[in-house]
Amino acid sequence: MSDRVHDIQAQMQPLGWFLSHIKNGEMALPDFQRDFDWADGDVISLLSTVLLGWPAGSLLIIENGANSFLKTRNFEEGPAVSNVNYIVLDGQQRLTSLFHAICGVGPSVFAIDWKKALDTDIDFEESIISFKREQWNKNYSSASKQGHNHLIPISALSSPSDFFEWRDNVLSLMDANEATNSKNELTTIYRERLGTLHEYRFPVVLLNHKLEPAAVARIFERVNRTGMKLSSFDLMVAKLYKENWNLRQLWEAAKNSKENLENFLGDDGLPILQAIALYYNEDIRQSSVLKLQPRVVHKSWENAVDSVDAALNFLSTECGVLGKDFLPYRSMIVPLAALAMDHNLYTYKSTITRWFWACSLGQAFDVAANTRLVSWYKELKLHLTGAHTGTDTIDWPKISIDVLKEANKKSGKAVWCGIICSLALSVRKSHTSLKDAFGENLDGSLDVEAVPFLDGTSPVSVQTPPLHLRGINMVLLPRDEARTLKRGKREDILLSSKKVIEVQFIHDLNEQPRTAEETDSFLESRIRKIEMFLREETDGQVYFSKSMLEE
């Protein structure tokens, strides 16, 4: 039995300490951990938090001893583990994100637009941009192109010397005047924002390797159950508190009376406050929320709560959003709620559903989300008030066929969610209700499954990204039926489930693909049917970059 005093230690460790251990294969993950699944937007939010020097939560780590009971594996894109000193029990997603971005590995490249980063009227997070690695390598890999486009790759910040070497290389390729101005800008942004990366520290709970498995399991369970972060909503609870008016109590009462609020928002009532800030100030940035005056929040709270609930009802009934995990962008709730404070969303169904599908499947909020959401709110408001007389005045995002084919939860999560929403909406339109199709307990009974399970086989070709992860290859099924299909027993599928499957842009269970050629044809067929369905839902107002209906 180890000395309890030394079983658990709290300490602060610099970010570089973690990255060094990961790069050397000396820090590993327990094999039971789920795979890395953060989208680029999640990584950007974390990078912004770290570069601003804000807390990003604590990490739970255990020493790796000779008698460790944990089987380990390497971080995604990291080297094979060897001589493992530490095992990360809690913090995989955060450390993997930072490892990918700072060490320049993984499917995406992250960079900072230094012109935007210097603009104090723009949220710093909006200056951080993600690129698919192929796109970066083609368009921005050289120092001259990075300088021309004012892009600082996050990988150039791996150390102070790396940054200044990168800076001097970029400046050497500019003319004298441009180099002078850029040097001043880069020096300023490094001093005020970027240099903090090298000083950033995580609070760490370090467990002794001699701890018994039962104790480790208990600690791990408690950390995952109670881990919470201080949010802008929590700060507003404190700011707005006064006798007989407690924002936290009002939020709990709102959740108790409106089921959608609990299901979609959980403990975070921030979208209510964002809707108020957008309605009055046409701004949803954190700074705008924190500047809200108590009298404004007091006056608008009930209307804002009802409006957020109305927005969630609309997203559920008219856009097929089954729950928070299937919402393409959580922030889409806010502009709809702000509009609902003055308007009945169902009166403008065609315009609002077109906005939902075009922005979700068109990845409209993958970058500069706050700015674009405010811009779209203003555009939609003009439509709803009659200032716009037609749709030609708006440049709606186009939906890419190629993105639709490849989108998955890790790369193109908004598109993946949008596809699932279209499946759910199609089922709802074909049945009395989703509960009629899937059963009473949707959250407990519904699975998202890959189509090849329908006949127990997979296409013969190797696909990138893997076919079984792509949204366009998914179906919604009751969980017990999904288990039946996974066992390859298609003949045991209930007739009711067959009808649910067939309205998800399949129509015939016998058309399942068995070869690479049949797979491509099947995916294109589904895209064609989705396009036809969405055009019907929006009075013909959703457009794909290359229409499958015209081929």
XYZ file of C-alpha atoms in Angstrom:
551
model
C 0.000 0.000 0.000
C 1.450 3.377 -0.990
C 1.693 6.381 1.302
C -1.583 8.246 0.776
C 0.110 11.625 1.147
C 2.001 10.955 -2.075
C -0.725 9.097 -3.971
C -2.200 12.290 -5.447
C -0.316 15.476 -6.257
C -1.553 18.778 -7.641
C 0.929 20.666 -9.782
C 1.212 23.097 -12.704
C 2.924 21.917 -15.869
C 3.811 24.029 -18.941
C 2.204 23.110 -22.232
C 5.625 22.416 -23.718
C 6.173 19.668 -21.133
C 3.170 17.754 -22.470
C 4.083 18.275 -26.129
C 7.643 17.084 -25.533
C 6.490 13.889 -23.849
C 3.925 13.199 -26.574
C 6.467 13.762 -29.378
C 8.929 11.411 -27.677
C 6.326 8.676 -27.175
C 6.679 9.028 -23.393
C 3.083 10.117 -22.765
C 0.270 7.803 -23.801
C -3.473 7.259 -23.652
C -5.261 4.348 -22.023
C -6.523 1.986 -24.693
C -10.105 2.272 -23.424
C -10.347 5.978 -24.309
C -12.550 6.931 -27.246
C -10.867 8.220 -30.397
C -10.067 11.884 -30.930
C -13.233 13.395 -32.367
C -13.044 17.166 -31.980
C -14.063 19.231 -34.993
C -11.904 22.121 -36.224
C -14.219 24.603 -34.502
C -13.574 22.938 -31.147
C -9.823 23.133 -31.720
C -10.052 26.818 -32.692
C -11.950 27.613 -29.483
C -9.287 25.859 -27.421
C -6.436 27.621 -29.237
C -8.112 30.973 -28.610
C -8.531 30.143 -24.922
C -4.894 29.143 -24.554
C -3.482 32.080 -26.551
C -5.557 34.485 -24.469
C -4.121 32.879 -21.346
C -7.504 31.790 -20.017
C -8.024 28.567 -18.018
C -8.803 25.497 -20.137
C -9.513 23.036 -17.337
C -7.320 20.636 -15.419
C -5.813 17.338 -16.581
C -5.776 13.959 -14.839
C -2.608 11.897 -15.323
C -1.246 8.727 -13.778
C 2.357 7.612 -13.625
C 3.175 4.486 -15.607
C 4.791 1.907 -13.344
C 6.197 -1.543 -14.007
C 2.993 -3.141 -12.768
C 0.554 -0.779 -14.488
C -2.844 -2.354 -15.170
C -3.538 0.044 -18.075
C -2.919 -0.967 -21.671
C -1.744 2.099 -23.591
C -1.763 3.523 -27.116
C -0.240 6.557 -28.786
C -1.896 9.901 -29.438
C -3.456 10.209 -32.884
C -0.724 11.166 -35.384
C 1.843 10.746 -32.599
C 4.788 8.333 -32.564
C 4.488 4.793 -31.281
C 4.686 4.796 -27.518
C 7.888 3.639 -25.851
C 9.257 4.110 -22.345
C 5.907 5.564 -21.290
C 6.203 7.721 -18.188
C 2.682 9.144 -18.011
C -0.828 8.075 -19.050
C -3.495 10.737 -19.665
C -6.796 9.741 -18.056
C -8.636 13.014 -18.661
C -7.560 15.610 -21.230
C -7.103 13.569 -24.404
C -9.151 15.854 -26.677
C -7.419 19.025 -25.470
C -3.878 17.628 -25.628
C -4.436 15.976 -29.012
C -5.821 19.238 -30.411
C -2.837 21.243 -29.192
C -0.368 18.565 -30.325
C -1.854 18.573 -33.841
C -1.973 22.361 -34.154
C 1.380 23.278 -32.591
C 3.386 20.353 -33.955
C 1.837 20.658 -37.413
C 0.365 17.173 -37.757
C -3.137 15.875 -38.404
C -5.648 16.469 -41.205
C -6.008 20.217 -40.591
C -3.604 23.151 -40.429
C -4.400 26.059 -38.101
C -3.210 29.591 -38.710
C -3.760 33.131 -37.431
C -4.731 36.014 -39.686
C -2.524 38.590 -37.995
C -4.440 41.552 -39.477
C -7.647 40.320 -37.833
C -5.804 39.486 -34.620
C -4.725 43.119 -34.332
C -8.286 44.403 -34.838
C -9.764 44.950 -31.368
C -13.293 45.091 -32.826
C -13.054 41.422 -33.843
C -13.119 38.515 -31.413
C -9.630 37.018 -31.299
C -11.100 33.572 -31.961
C -12.263 34.751 -35.376
C -8.659 35.425 -36.401
C -7.842 31.705 -36.102
C -8.552 29.781 -39.300
C -8.409 26.082 -40.160
C -7.438 24.647 -43.532
C -7.530 21.104 -44.785
C -3.921 20.026 -45.122
C -4.245 19.468 -48.865
C -5.617 23.008 -49.276
C -2.829 24.469 -47.134
C -0.093 22.587 -48.964
C -1.452 23.748 -52.313
C -2.098 27.411 -51.502
C -0.187 28.512 -48.398
C 2.781 26.244 -47.763
C 5.475 28.753 -48.778
C 6.650 31.620 -46.587
C 5.903 34.130 -49.355
C 2.265 33.014 -49.615
C 1.872 33.078 -45.846
C 3.234 36.609 -45.719
C 1.084 37.752 -48.644
C -2.056 36.395 -46.933
C -0.998 37.545 -43.425
C -1.131 33.996 -42.063
C 0.900 32.769 -39.110
C 0.816 28.970 -38.947
C 0.264 27.826 -35.366
C 3.144 25.399 -35.878
C 5.454 28.435 -36.112
C 4.712 29.054 -32.426
C 6.215 25.804 -31.150
C 8.991 27.877 -29.532
C 10.067 31.562 -29.453
C 13.039 30.823 -31.701
C 10.782 29.036 -34.209
C 8.483 32.060 -34.389
C 11.251 34.598 -34.940
C 12.932 32.357 -37.499
C 9.592 32.101 -39.335
C 9.039 35.869 -39.037
C 12.467 36.766 -40.405
C 12.021 34.310 -43.276
C 8.665 35.869 -44.222
C 9.997 39.429 -43.936
C 13.007 38.638 -46.133
C 10.630 37.959 -49.026
C 8.845 41.352 -48.782
C 9.827 44.733 -50.128
C 11.327 47.197 -47.633
C 8.179 49.172 -46.747
C 5.965 46.113 -46.417
C 8.620 44.335 -44.356
C 8.869 47.250 -41.929
C 5.117 47.447 -41.405
C 4.762 43.682 -41.104
C 7.633 43.440 -38.649
C 5.946 45.976 -36.376
C 2.624 44.155 -36.632
C 4.123 40.714 -36.009
C 6.171 41.956 -33.081
C 3.066 43.570 -31.550
C 0.841 40.529 -31.958
C 3.532 38.243 -30.588
C 4.109 40.447 -27.566
C 0.413 40.948 -26.812
C -1.076 37.560 -27.701
C 1.066 34.814 -29.163
C 3.992 34.771 -26.757
C 1.707 33.643 -23.938
C 1.590 30.193 -25.533
C 5.105 29.427 -24.307
C 4.187 30.345 -20.748
C 0.843 28.542 -20.662
C 0.409 25.989 -17.884
C -2.206 23.366 -17.160
C -3.200 22.413 -13.619
C -2.515 18.689 -13.294
C -3.735 16.055 -10.874
C -0.973 13.428 -10.896
C -1.762 9.961 -9.538
C 0.883 7.622 -8.163
C 1.362 4.445 -10.201
C 0.949 2.401 -7.005
C -2.683 3.381 -6.624
C -5.008 0.399 -6.813
C -7.285 0.096 -9.890
C -10.445 0.620 -7.838
C -9.105 3.928 -6.490
C -8.075 5.118 -9.964
C -11.506 4.220 -11.355
C -13.201 6.107 -8.525
C -11.110 9.252 -9.083
C -11.622 9.096 -12.850
C -15.385 8.779 -12.386
C -15.534 11.740 -10.021
C -13.450 13.985 -12.306
C -15.653 13.220 -15.315
C -18.864 13.655 -13.338
C -18.076 16.942 -11.626
C -15.698 18.646 -14.035
C -17.219 22.066 -14.826
C -15.877 25.297 -16.224
C -16.778 28.871 -15.385
C -18.783 30.312 -18.277
C -20.009 33.752 -19.315
C -23.418 32.701 -18.032
C -21.957 32.074 -14.571
C -20.396 35.539 -14.620
C -23.725 37.085 -15.551
C -25.414 35.206 -12.714
C -23.087 37.039 -10.333
C -23.395 40.398 -12.109
C -27.201 40.383 -12.244
C -27.848 39.003 -8.780
C -30.126 40.983 -6.567
C -32.736 40.136 -3.989
C -35.839 38.572 -5.589
C -34.099 38.230 -8.978
C -31.670 35.325 -9.292
C -30.651 34.436 -12.845
C -29.595 30.904 -11.899
C -32.942 30.182 -10.266
C -34.815 31.642 -13.224
C -32.794 29.475 -15.599
C -33.523 26.320 -13.587
C -37.231 27.208 -13.555
C -37.170 27.774 -17.329
C -35.606 24.348 -17.928
C -38.171 22.692 -15.686
C -41.033 24.241 -17.637
C -39.594 23.808 -21.143
C -38.180 20.397 -22.011
C -36.281 21.631 -25.077
C -34.108 23.937 -23.000
C -32.877 21.063 -20.855
C -32.364 18.714 -23.813
C -30.474 21.183 -26.013
C -28.708 23.522 -23.594
C -28.162 21.553 -20.390
C -26.662 23.781 -17.684
C -25.682 26.641 -19.986
C -28.229 29.427 -20.372
C -25.840 31.608 -22.364
C -27.909 31.429 -25.610
C -30.728 33.230 -23.788
C -28.410 36.130 -22.987
C -26.864 36.045 -26.466
C -30.330 36.338 -27.999
C -30.957 39.457 -25.864
C -27.577 40.937 -26.849
C -28.242 40.230 -30.532
C -31.753 41.693 -30.390
C -30.705 44.947 -28.714
C -27.077 45.403 -29.768
C -26.742 43.240 -32.897
C -23.752 41.535 -31.316
C -23.260 38.095 -29.732
C -19.630 38.304 -28.657
C -18.782 37.515 -25.070
C -17.938 41.166 -24.428
C -21.395 42.227 -25.615
C -23.140 39.711 -23.359
C -21.110 40.787 -20.338
C -22.010 44.446 -21.008
C -25.759 43.795 -20.887
C -27.423 46.035 -18.338
C -29.483 44.375 -15.587
C -32.631 46.316 -16.509
C -32.419 45.038 -20.108
C -32.027 41.422 -19.014
C -34.781 41.753 -16.393
C -37.176 43.227 -18.947
C -36.384 40.728 -21.724
C -35.740 37.476 -19.880
C -39.159 35.840 -20.211
C -39.551 36.821 -23.869
C -36.023 35.566 -24.614
C -36.705 32.237 -22.881
C -39.898 31.761 -24.887
C -38.073 32.764 -28.074
C -35.214 30.302 -27.559
C -37.800 27.597 -26.905
C -39.608 28.629 -30.111
C -36.326 28.452 -32.051
C -35.642 24.959 -30.706
C -39.178 23.846 -31.558
C -38.728 25.126 -35.104
C -35.365 23.390 -35.488
C -36.899 20.144 -34.243
C -40.107 20.155 -36.272
C -39.051 21.875 -39.500
C -35.333 21.023 -39.730
C -35.219 17.520 -38.234
C -32.820 18.363 -35.386
C -33.212 15.441 -32.965
C -31.097 16.868 -30.151
C -27.992 18.835 -29.245
C -25.645 16.236 -30.763
C -27.289 16.680 -34.170
C -27.407 20.483 -34.284
C -24.991 21.561 -37.064
C -23.956 24.690 -35.150
C -25.132 25.312 -31.587
C -24.898 29.041 -32.227
C -27.652 28.806 -34.891
C -30.129 28.896 -32.017
C -29.288 32.520 -31.224
C -30.292 34.385 -34.422
C -33.489 32.341 -34.674
C -34.314 33.181 -31.050
C -33.647 36.881 -31.595
C -35.946 36.820 -34.627
C -38.604 34.937 -32.650
C -38.711 37.785 -30.114
C -40.746 39.735 -32.701
C -41.873 37.153 -35.263
C -43.554 33.771 -35.614
C -40.866 31.646 -37.265
C -43.399 29.312 -38.855
C -44.848 32.196 -40.858
C -41.508 32.453 -42.649
C -40.773 28.741 -42.858
C -39.416 28.734 -46.437
C -36.845 31.488 -45.818
C -35.709 30.171 -42.439
C -35.419 26.538 -43.520
C -33.449 27.630 -46.566
C -31.096 29.501 -44.226
C -30.728 26.395 -42.050
C -29.935 23.992 -44.900
C -27.760 26.383 -46.903
C -25.672 27.392 -43.868
C -25.443 23.875 -42.381
C -24.600 21.943 -45.529
C -22.669 24.933 -46.894
C -20.460 25.144 -43.740
C -21.236 28.837 -43.337
C -20.071 29.111 -39.722
C -16.896 27.036 -39.737
C -14.901 30.283 -39.543
C -15.676 33.785 -38.218
C -18.873 32.352 -36.736
C -19.876 35.341 -34.600
C -19.466 37.878 -37.380
C -21.314 35.738 -39.897
C -24.157 34.902 -37.507
C -24.759 38.592 -36.852
C -24.654 39.311 -40.582
C -27.187 36.562 -41.297
C -29.424 37.805 -38.495
C -29.532 41.235 -40.124
C -30.299 39.715 -43.544
C -33.086 37.503 -42.215
C -34.525 40.404 -40.230
C -34.785 42.434 -43.444
C -36.669 39.564 -45.073
C -39.047 39.141 -42.176
C -39.822 42.860 -42.030
C -40.410 43.039 -45.780
C -37.376 45.168 -46.635
C -36.236 42.480 -49.077
C -38.734 41.654 -51.807
C -37.077 38.481 -53.094
C -34.275 35.979 -52.554
C -31.921 37.370 -55.206
C -30.624 39.997 -52.777
C -28.899 37.349 -50.628
C -25.822 35.389 -51.621
C -26.831 32.036 -50.138
C -24.049 29.503 -49.472
C -23.831 26.801 -52.113
C -23.763 23.158 -51.054
C -20.761 21.215 -52.373
C -21.372 17.698 -53.701
C -17.798 16.697 -52.852
C -18.134 17.881 -49.254
C -21.456 16.057 -48.918
C -19.813 12.830 -50.071
C -16.936 12.985 -47.603
C -18.271 14.795 -44.517
C -17.962 12.966 -41.197
C -18.136 13.973 -37.536
C -14.449 14.878 -37.373
C -14.120 16.633 -40.729
C -17.239 18.481 -41.808
C -19.278 17.923 -38.656
C -21.892 20.551 -39.570
C -22.513 18.793 -42.882
C -22.649 15.400 -41.138
C -25.268 16.773 -38.736
C -27.184 18.381 -41.598
C -27.400 15.055 -43.417
C -28.697 13.335 -40.281
C -31.259 16.133 -39.875
C -32.466 15.597 -43.446
C -32.912 11.873 -42.724
C -34.872 12.607 -39.549
C -37.046 15.194 -41.280
C -37.819 12.777 -44.104
C -38.887 10.166 -41.558
C -41.050 12.701 -39.715
C -42.728 13.770 -42.950
C -43.510 10.132 -43.776
C -44.920 9.169 -40.382
C -47.304 10.643 -37.876
C -44.295 11.654 -35.763
C -40.732 10.650 -35.022
C -41.977 8.811 -31.965
C -44.382 6.921 -34.224
C -41.387 5.877 -36.326
C -38.705 5.279 -33.697
C -40.508 4.684 -30.428
C -41.279 6.759 -27.363
C -37.760 7.163 -25.983
C -35.850 8.723 -28.864
C -32.678 9.485 -26.897
C -32.441 5.946 -25.580
C -33.506 4.044 -28.642
C -32.097 5.835 -31.684
C -28.838 4.915 -33.409
C -26.979 6.386 -36.369
C -25.627 3.469 -38.372
C -23.694 2.940 -41.601
C -25.644 1.587 -44.569
C -23.316 -1.393 -45.292
C -24.625 -2.975 -42.092
C -27.907 -3.468 -43.894
C -26.591 -6.539 -45.655
C -23.664 -7.359 -43.362
C -20.985 -6.440 -45.907
C -18.809 -3.470 -46.780
C -17.736 -2.189 -50.194
C -14.534 -3.829 -51.378
C -12.540 -0.658 -51.953
C -10.547 1.285 -49.369
C -12.215 4.651 -48.885
C -10.757 7.896 -47.484
C -12.376 9.005 -45.299
C -13.735 5.582 -44.315
C -17.180 4.984 -45.759
C -18.702 3.852 -42.475
C -17.989 7.283 -40.915
C -19.525 9.459 -43.633
C -22.856 11.132 -43.031
C -24.110 10.398 -46.543
C -23.796 6.685 -45.754
C -25.835 6.738 -42.534
C -29.361 5.720 -41.575
C -31.392 6.307 -38.423
C -32.651 3.181 -36.704
C -34.104 2.008 -33.407
C -31.226 0.636 -31.355
C -32.492 -2.938 -31.170
C -32.929 -3.021 -34.943
C -29.425 -1.615 -35.422
C -28.023 -4.495 -33.397
C -29.924 -6.957 -35.578
C -28.482 -5.392 -38.723
C -24.949 -5.441 -37.335
C -25.283 -9.194 -37.018
C -26.126 -9.306 -40.718
C -29.644 -10.620 -40.203
C -31.521 -8.445 -42.631
C -34.339 -10.965 -42.873
C -35.141 -10.321 -39.213
C -35.751 -6.601 -39.663
C -39.243 -5.621 -38.624
C -41.544 -4.409 -41.377
C -41.976 -1.122 -39.507
C -38.192 -0.580 -39.494
C -37.974 -1.364 -43.203
C -40.436 1.435 -43.849
C -38.364 3.798 -41.720
C -35.203 2.881 -43.651
C -36.810 3.190 -47.059
C -37.855 6.833 -46.562
C -34.253 7.837 -45.744
C -33.414 8.389 -49.420
C -32.936 4.667 -50.058
C -36.428 3.466 -51.040
C -35.280 -0.064 -51.819
C -33.260 -2.218 -49.451
C -32.033 -4.283 -52.404
C -30.056 -1.350 -53.799
C -27.325 -1.598 -51.139
C -23.815 -1.354 -52.635
C -21.434 -4.309 -52.780
C -18.648 -2.941 -55.012
C -16.756 0.337 -55.245
C -18.666 1.341 -58.401
C -22.013 0.535 -56.836
C -20.994 2.511 -53.752
C -20.293 5.678 -55.754
C -23.574 5.276 -57.594
C -25.436 4.703 -54.333
C -23.964 7.812 -52.672
C -24.749 9.982 -55.683
C -28.287 8.617 -55.724
C -28.769 9.584 -52.078
C -27.399 13.080 -52.698
C -29.787 13.488 -55.614
C -32.739 12.453 -53.431
C -31.642 14.756 -50.605
C -31.405 17.682 -53.025
C -34.894 16.927 -54.339
C -36.271 16.658 -50.794
C -34.688 19.936 -49.639
C -35.936 21.805 -52.689
C -39.455 20.656 -51.854
C -38.994 21.764 -48.236
C -37.821 25.257 -49.218
C -40.009 25.924 -52.261
C -37.094 25.218 -54.576
C -34.692 27.622 -52.850
C -31.758 25.386 -51.841
C -29.008 25.151 -54.436
C -26.090 22.783 -54.776
C -22.835 23.925 -56.381
C -23.367 21.239 -59.019
C -26.949 20.086 -59.158
C -27.365 16.320 -59.248
C -30.900 16.817 -60.561
C -29.616 18.340 -63.797
C -27.336 15.435 -64.702
